[in-house]
Amino acid sequence: MAACSSAPSFEGVAIDPPRDMPAFTFVAPDSARVVLGPEAGRPMVLFFGYTNCPDVCPTTMADWTRVKTRLGPDAARVRFVFVTVDPDRDTPAVARRYARQFDSTFVGVSGDPATTAAIMQAYGVAAGREELGSAAGYLVSHSSQVFLVNAAGQLVALYPFGTRWEALASDLAQVLEQES
Amino acid sequence: MTTAKQRSLKQWSRVGLAMMLAACAGESRPGSADSAVASAAALADQPLVRDAWVRPADSGAMSAAYFVLHGGQDSLELVGAATPVARAAEVHESMQHDGMMHMQPRPAIALAPGDSLVFAPGGLHLMLIDLLRPLSEGDTVPLVLRTARGDSLQVAAPVRRP
């Protein structure tokens, strides 16, 4: 993995140069607004999935709990965000409850169709329903990488599914150090 | 050879330790004074599920069970599963291609004699659909795996975080 000498050296797949990402606003079940955009001192980790996903999504979220533990008190500055790609089934309340079952500080959001489509397009995330005769109803194929966005709202690295969680922990520590 | 009924095996699993509490009749190994050795020998011959665990999840949600299925000395075809804690249980496999994660039902999986199947995060998993009760760490979930031969492999899987 090549990174330019002035850029941080990430264990994940570095996005070099960092890419400015648009901000997106979601509405929480209590009508509060959740803004996924630049926030001073607070980088963001994003994953796109669906709550009926029994394997890959909970594996990723469970990895985040390890990352959070590894970071210690600094983890309080990280925004861990689960974005559903299945808003028809995952209401804002379902998405929030899903994220919180892994850690009470994890954020789960579900957008309206336009917001969901826009954030997926911005991050290059794809998803598709698959009717495969499961008792679970339709299954959803989806991009499964984790995105690291710095406090300035720039996408700096991504982590394909299967990447060791320690890579994200190490890169987050680096980003937090730079932004402290 | 054992009959299909004799081949049926009950096994209870704990984290990292499979404990076989009831083995097939007629499978004891005369001459082996050490019961652990006898059990190990029986395990090699018989279908066996070990290292099972289940993810915590809310009532009404989905969970997944993971384990290692040893097929034993004969060929085996896994054709279904059930659990009293969910409306349905299906064998699925997560597969990644072109950057996309897909989940594929696997209604039947054949094992050659001596083969094992590893159910692990990001690959094969037993999807527990529409949980009838919440699964919390420390709970135990009964699982039944069915083979084409009509055998049932039973395991009690602890609920734990991965």
Coordinates of C-alpha atoms in Angstrom, one line a residue:
Chain A
M1 CA 0.0 0.0 0.0
A2 CA 1.6 3.3 -1.1
A3 CA 1.0 6.5 0.8
C4 CA 2.7 9.8 0.2
S5 CA 5.4 10.6 2.6
S6 CA 3.6 13.5 4.2
A7 CA 0.4 11.5 4.8
P8 CA -0.2 9.4 7.8
S9 CA 0.7 5.8 7.3
F10 CA -2.5 3.8 7.7
E11 CA -2.8 0.0 8.3
G12 CA -6.1 0.2 6.4
V13 CA -6.4 1.1 2.7
A14 CA -5.4 4.7 2.7
I15 CA -7.4 7.2 0.6
D16 CA -4.6 9.5 -0.6
P17 CA -5.3 12.3 -0.9
P18 CA -8.1 12.3 1.6
R19 CA -11.5 12.8 0.1
D20 CA -13.8 15.5 1.3
M21 CA -17.1 13.9 2.1
P22 CA -20.5 15.7 2.1
A23 CA -22.4 15.9 5.4
F24 CA -25.6 14.0 5.8
T25 CA -28.3 14.6 8.3
F26 CA -30.4 11.8 9.8
V27 CA -33.4 12.1 12.1
A28 CA -33.2 10.0 15.3
P29 CA -36.4 8.4 16.8
D30 CA -36.6 11.3 19.3
S31 CA -36.5 13.7 16.3
A32 CA -33.0 14.8 17.2
R33 CA -30.8 15.4 14.2
V34 CA -27.7 13.2 13.7
V35 CA -25.2 15.0 11.4
L36 CA -22.6 12.8 9.8
G37 CA -20.1 15.5 8.9
P38 CA -17.1 17.4 10.2
E39 CA -17.0 17.8 14.0
A40 CA -14.1 19.3 15.8
G41 CA -11.9 16.6 17.4
R42 CA -14.3 13.8 16.6
P43 CA -13.4 11.4 13.8
M44 CA -16.1 9.0 12.5
V45 CA -16.2 5.3 11.7
L46 CA -18.9 4.2 9.3
F47 CA -20.4 0.9 8.3
F48 CA -23.3 0.3 6.0
G49 CA -25.4 -2.8 6.7
Y50 CA -28.8 -4.0 7.7
T51 CA -30.1 -5.2 11.0
N52 CA -31.4 -8.6 9.7
C53 CA -27.8 -9.4 8.8
P54 CA -26.8 -12.2 11.2
D55 CA -23.1 -12.6 10.3
V56 CA -21.1 -9.9 8.7
C57 CA -22.7 -6.8 10.3
P58 CA -22.6 -8.1 13.9
T59 CA -19.0 -9.3 13.3
T60 CA -18.1 -5.8 12.3
M61 CA -19.9 -4.2 15.2
A62 CA -18.4 -6.6 17.6
D63 CA -15.0 -5.7 16.2
W64 CA -15.8 -2.0 17.0
T65 CA -16.3 -2.9 20.6
R66 CA -12.8 -4.2 20.7
V67 CA -11.5 -1.1 19.0
K68 CA -13.3 1.0 21.5
T69 CA -11.8 -0.9 24.4
R70 CA -8.3 -0.7 22.9
L71 CA -8.6 3.1 22.5
G72 CA -9.6 3.6 26.1
P73 CA -10.9 7.0 27.2
D74 CA -10.0 8.5 23.8
A75 CA -12.7 6.3 22.2
A76 CA -15.2 8.8 23.6
R77 CA -14.2 11.2 20.8
V78 CA -14.9 8.6 18.1
R79 CA -18.3 8.5 16.4
F80 CA -19.1 4.9 15.6
V81 CA -22.0 4.9 13.2
F82 CA -24.1 2.1 11.6
V83 CA -26.0 3.2 8.6
T84 CA -28.8 0.9 7.4
V85 CA -29.0 0.1 3.6
D86 CA -32.4 -1.4 4.3
P87 CA -34.5 1.5 5.6
D88 CA -37.8 -0.2 4.6
R89 CA -37.4 -2.7 7.4
D90 CA -35.0 -0.8 9.6
T91 CA -36.8 2.2 11.0
P92 CA -34.7 4.8 12.9
A93 CA -35.7 3.1 16.1
V94 CA -34.7 -0.3 14.9
A95 CA -31.3 1.0 13.6
R96 CA -30.6 2.8 16.8
R97 CA -31.5 -0.2 19.0
Y98 CA -29.4 -2.4 16.8
A99 CA -26.3 -0.3 17.2
R100 CA -26.8 0.2 20.9
Q101 CA -27.0 -3.5 21.6
F102 CA -23.3 -3.7 20.8
D103 CA -22.3 -0.5 22.8
S104 CA -24.5 2.2 24.3
T105 CA -22.5 4.9 22.5
F106 CA -22.8 3.4 19.0
V107 CA -25.1 5.3 16.7
G108 CA -27.5 3.6 14.4
V109 CA -29.3 5.7 11.7
S110 CA -31.9 5.0 9.1
G111 CA -32.5 7.7 6.5
D112 CA -35.3 8.5 4.1
P113 CA -34.9 7.0 0.6
A114 CA -33.2 10.1 -0.7
T115 CA -30.7 10.4 2.1
T116 CA -29.9 6.7 2.1
A117 CA -29.3 6.8 -1.7
A118 CA -27.2 9.9 -1.4
I119 CA -24.9 8.7 1.4
M120 CA -24.5 5.3 -0.3
Q121 CA -23.5 7.0 -3.5
A122 CA -21.1 9.4 -1.8
Y123 CA -19.3 6.5 -0.1
G124 CA -19.5 4.2 -3.2
V125 CA -21.7 1.7 -1.2
A126 CA -23.9 -0.7 -3.2
A127 CA -26.7 -2.8 -1.9
G128 CA -29.3 -5.1 -3.5
R129 CA -32.2 -7.2 -2.3
E130 CA -31.9 -10.9 -3.0
E131 CA -35.0 -13.1 -2.9
L132 CA -33.5 -16.5 -2.1
G133 CA -36.4 -18.3 -0.4
S134 CA -35.1 -17.7 3.1
A135 CA -37.6 -17.7 6.0
A136 CA -35.9 -14.4 6.8
G137 CA -37.5 -12.8 3.8
Y138 CA -35.2 -11.0 1.3
L139 CA -31.5 -10.9 2.1
V140 CA -29.4 -7.9 1.3
S141 CA -26.1 -8.0 -0.4
H142 CA -24.0 -5.0 0.4
S143 CA -20.6 -3.4 0.4
S144 CA -19.0 -4.4 3.6
Q145 CA -16.0 -2.2 4.2
V146 CA -15.6 0.2 7.2
F147 CA -14.9 3.8 6.4
L148 CA -12.7 6.1 8.6
V149 CA -13.5 9.8 8.3
N150 CA -11.4 12.4 10.1
A151 CA -12.8 15.2 12.1
A152 CA -12.5 17.5 9.1
G153 CA -15.0 15.3 7.3
Q154 CA -12.4 13.7 5.0
L155 CA -12.4 10.0 4.1
V156 CA -8.9 8.9 5.0
A157 CA -9.0 5.1 5.0
L158 CA -11.2 2.1 4.5
Y159 CA -11.1 -1.5 5.9
P160 CA -12.5 -4.3 3.7
F161 CA -14.4 -7.0 5.7
G162 CA -11.8 -9.4 7.1
T163 CA -9.3 -6.7 8.0
R164 CA -7.9 -7.2 11.5
W165 CA -9.7 -4.9 14.0
E166 CA -6.3 -3.9 15.3
A167 CA -5.7 -2.0 12.1
L168 CA -8.7 0.2 12.6
A169 CA -7.7 0.7 16.3
S170 CA -4.2 1.7 15.3
D171 CA -5.3 4.1 12.6
L172 CA -7.9 5.7 14.8
A173 CA -5.3 6.3 17.5
Q174 CA -3.2 8.0 14.9
V175 CA -6.1 10.2 13.7
L176 CA -7.0 11.0 17.3
E177 CA -3.4 12.0 18.1
Q178 CA -3.3 14.3 15.1
E179 CA -6.5 15.9 16.0
S180 CA -5.9 16.4 19.7
Chain B
M1 CA -21.1 -50.3 11.7
T2 CA -23.6 -48.5 13.7
T3 CA -27.1 -47.9 12.8
A4 CA -28.4 -44.5 12.0
K5 CA -30.1 -44.4 15.3
Q6 CA -27.0 -45.3 17.1
R7 CA -25.1 -42.7 15.2
S8 CA -27.3 -40.0 16.7
L9 CA -25.2 -38.2 19.2
K10 CA -26.0 -35.8 22.0
Q11 CA -23.3 -33.4 22.8
W12 CA -23.2 -30.4 25.1
S13 CA -20.7 -27.7 24.4
R14 CA -19.0 -25.1 26.6
V15 CA -16.8 -22.3 25.6
G16 CA -13.8 -23.9 24.1
L17 CA -14.6 -27.3 25.5
A18 CA -16.9 -29.9 24.0
M19 CA -18.2 -32.3 26.6
M20 CA -19.8 -35.4 25.4
L21 CA -22.2 -36.5 28.0
A22 CA -24.0 -39.2 26.1
A23 CA -22.4 -41.3 23.4
C24 CA -23.8 -44.0 21.2
A25 CA -24.5 -47.3 22.6
G26 CA -22.1 -49.9 21.3
E27 CA -19.4 -47.5 20.7
S28 CA -17.3 -47.9 23.8
R29 CA -13.8 -49.2 23.1
P30 CA -13.0 -52.3 25.2
G31 CA -9.5 -52.3 26.4
S32 CA -9.3 -48.6 26.9
A33 CA -9.1 -47.9 30.6
D34 CA -8.9 -44.1 30.0
S35 CA -12.4 -42.8 29.3
A36 CA -11.0 -39.7 27.8
V37 CA -9.1 -41.8 25.3
A38 CA -12.3 -43.8 24.6
S39 CA -14.2 -40.5 24.1
A40 CA -11.6 -39.2 21.7
A41 CA -11.7 -42.4 19.7
A42 CA -15.5 -42.2 19.5
L43 CA -15.3 -38.6 18.5
A44 CA -13.2 -39.5 15.5
D45 CA -15.6 -42.0 14.3
Q46 CA -18.9 -40.3 14.9
P47 CA -20.4 -37.1 13.6
L48 CA -19.8 -34.4 16.2
V49 CA -20.5 -30.8 16.7
R50 CA -18.1 -28.9 18.9
D51 CA -17.1 -25.3 19.9
A52 CA -20.6 -24.1 19.3
W53 CA -21.6 -20.6 20.2
V54 CA -24.4 -18.1 19.4
R55 CA -24.4 -14.4 19.1
P56 CA -26.4 -12.3 21.6
A57 CA -29.4 -10.6 20.0
D58 CA -32.8 -9.1 20.7
S59 CA -36.1 -10.9 20.6
G60 CA -37.5 -10.7 17.1
A61 CA -34.1 -10.1 15.7
M62 CA -31.7 -12.4 13.9
S63 CA -28.7 -14.2 15.4
A64 CA -26.2 -16.8 14.1
A65 CA -24.7 -19.9 15.5
Y66 CA -21.2 -21.1 14.8
F67 CA -19.6 -24.4 15.4
V68 CA -17.3 -27.1 13.9
L69 CA -19.1 -30.1 12.4
H70 CA -17.0 -33.2 12.2
G71 CA -18.5 -35.6 9.8
G72 CA -17.0 -38.8 11.3
Q73 CA -16.0 -41.9 9.5
D74 CA -18.9 -41.9 7.0
S75 CA -20.0 -39.4 4.5
L76 CA -22.6 -37.0 5.8
E77 CA -25.0 -34.5 4.3
L78 CA -26.2 -31.6 6.4
V79 CA -29.7 -30.8 5.3
G80 CA -31.3 -28.7 8.0
A81 CA -31.4 -27.4 11.4
A82 CA -33.8 -26.3 14.1
T83 CA -33.8 -24.5 17.4
P84 CA -36.6 -23.8 19.9
V85 CA -35.4 -20.2 20.3
A86 CA -36.2 -19.0 16.7
R87 CA -38.9 -19.3 14.2
A88 CA -36.5 -20.9 11.8
A89 CA -32.9 -21.9 11.4
E90 CA -31.1 -22.0 8.1
V91 CA -27.6 -22.7 7.0
H92 CA -26.2 -19.7 5.1
E93 CA -22.9 -18.7 3.8
S94 CA -21.5 -15.2 3.6
M95 CA -19.5 -14.7 0.4
Q96 CA -17.6 -11.7 -0.8
H97 CA -17.1 -10.9 -4.4
D98 CA -16.7 -7.7 -6.3
G99 CA -16.5 -5.9 -3.0
M100 CA -20.0 -7.0 -2.1
M101 CA -21.0 -9.3 0.7
H102 CA -23.6 -11.8 -0.3
M103 CA -25.5 -14.3 1.8
Q104 CA -26.4 -17.6 0.2
P105 CA -28.7 -20.2 1.7
R106 CA -27.0 -23.6 1.8
P107 CA -29.9 -26.1 2.0
A108 CA -27.6 -29.1 1.8
I109 CA -23.8 -29.5 2.3
A110 CA -22.1 -32.8 1.7
L111 CA -19.1 -33.9 3.8
A112 CA -16.7 -36.7 2.6
P113 CA -15.7 -39.2 5.3
G114 CA -13.3 -37.5 7.8
D115 CA -14.2 -34.0 6.7
S116 CA -15.1 -31.2 8.9
L117 CA -17.1 -28.0 8.3
V118 CA -16.2 -24.9 10.1
F119 CA -19.0 -22.4 10.7
A120 CA -17.3 -19.1 11.5
P121 CA -18.0 -15.3 11.2
G122 CA -17.8 -14.2 7.6
G123 CA -18.5 -17.6 6.2
L124 CA -20.8 -20.5 7.0
H125 CA -23.3 -19.8 9.8
L126 CA -26.5 -21.1 11.1
M127 CA -28.9 -18.2 10.8
L128 CA -31.4 -18.1 13.6
I129 CA -34.4 -16.2 12.2
D130 CA -36.9 -14.2 14.2
L131 CA -35.8 -15.0 17.7
L132 CA -38.6 -16.0 20.0
R133 CA -36.8 -14.6 23.0
P134 CA -33.7 -12.4 23.6
L135 CA -30.4 -14.2 23.7
S136 CA -28.1 -12.8 26.4
E137 CA -24.6 -13.8 27.3
G138 CA -24.7 -16.8 29.6
D139 CA -27.8 -18.3 28.0
T140 CA -27.7 -21.6 26.4
V141 CA -29.3 -22.4 23.0
P142 CA -30.3 -25.9 22.0
L143 CA -29.5 -26.6 18.4
V144 CA -30.4 -29.6 16.3
L145 CA -28.6 -30.3 13.0
R146 CA -30.2 -32.8 10.6
T147 CA -28.5 -35.1 8.2
A148 CA -29.8 -36.6 5.0
R149 CA -29.6 -40.0 6.7
G150 CA -32.2 -38.9 9.3
D151 CA -29.8 -38.4 12.1
S152 CA -30.1 -35.5 14.5
L153 CA -27.0 -33.9 16.0
Q154 CA -27.8 -32.0 19.2
V155 CA -25.7 -29.4 20.8
A156 CA -26.3 -26.8 23.5
A157 CA -24.5 -23.6 22.4
P158 CA -23.6 -20.9 24.9
V159 CA -24.5 -17.3 24.0
R160 CA -21.4 -15.2 24.0
R161 CA -19.8 -12.3 22.3
P162 CA -17.3 -13.2 19.6

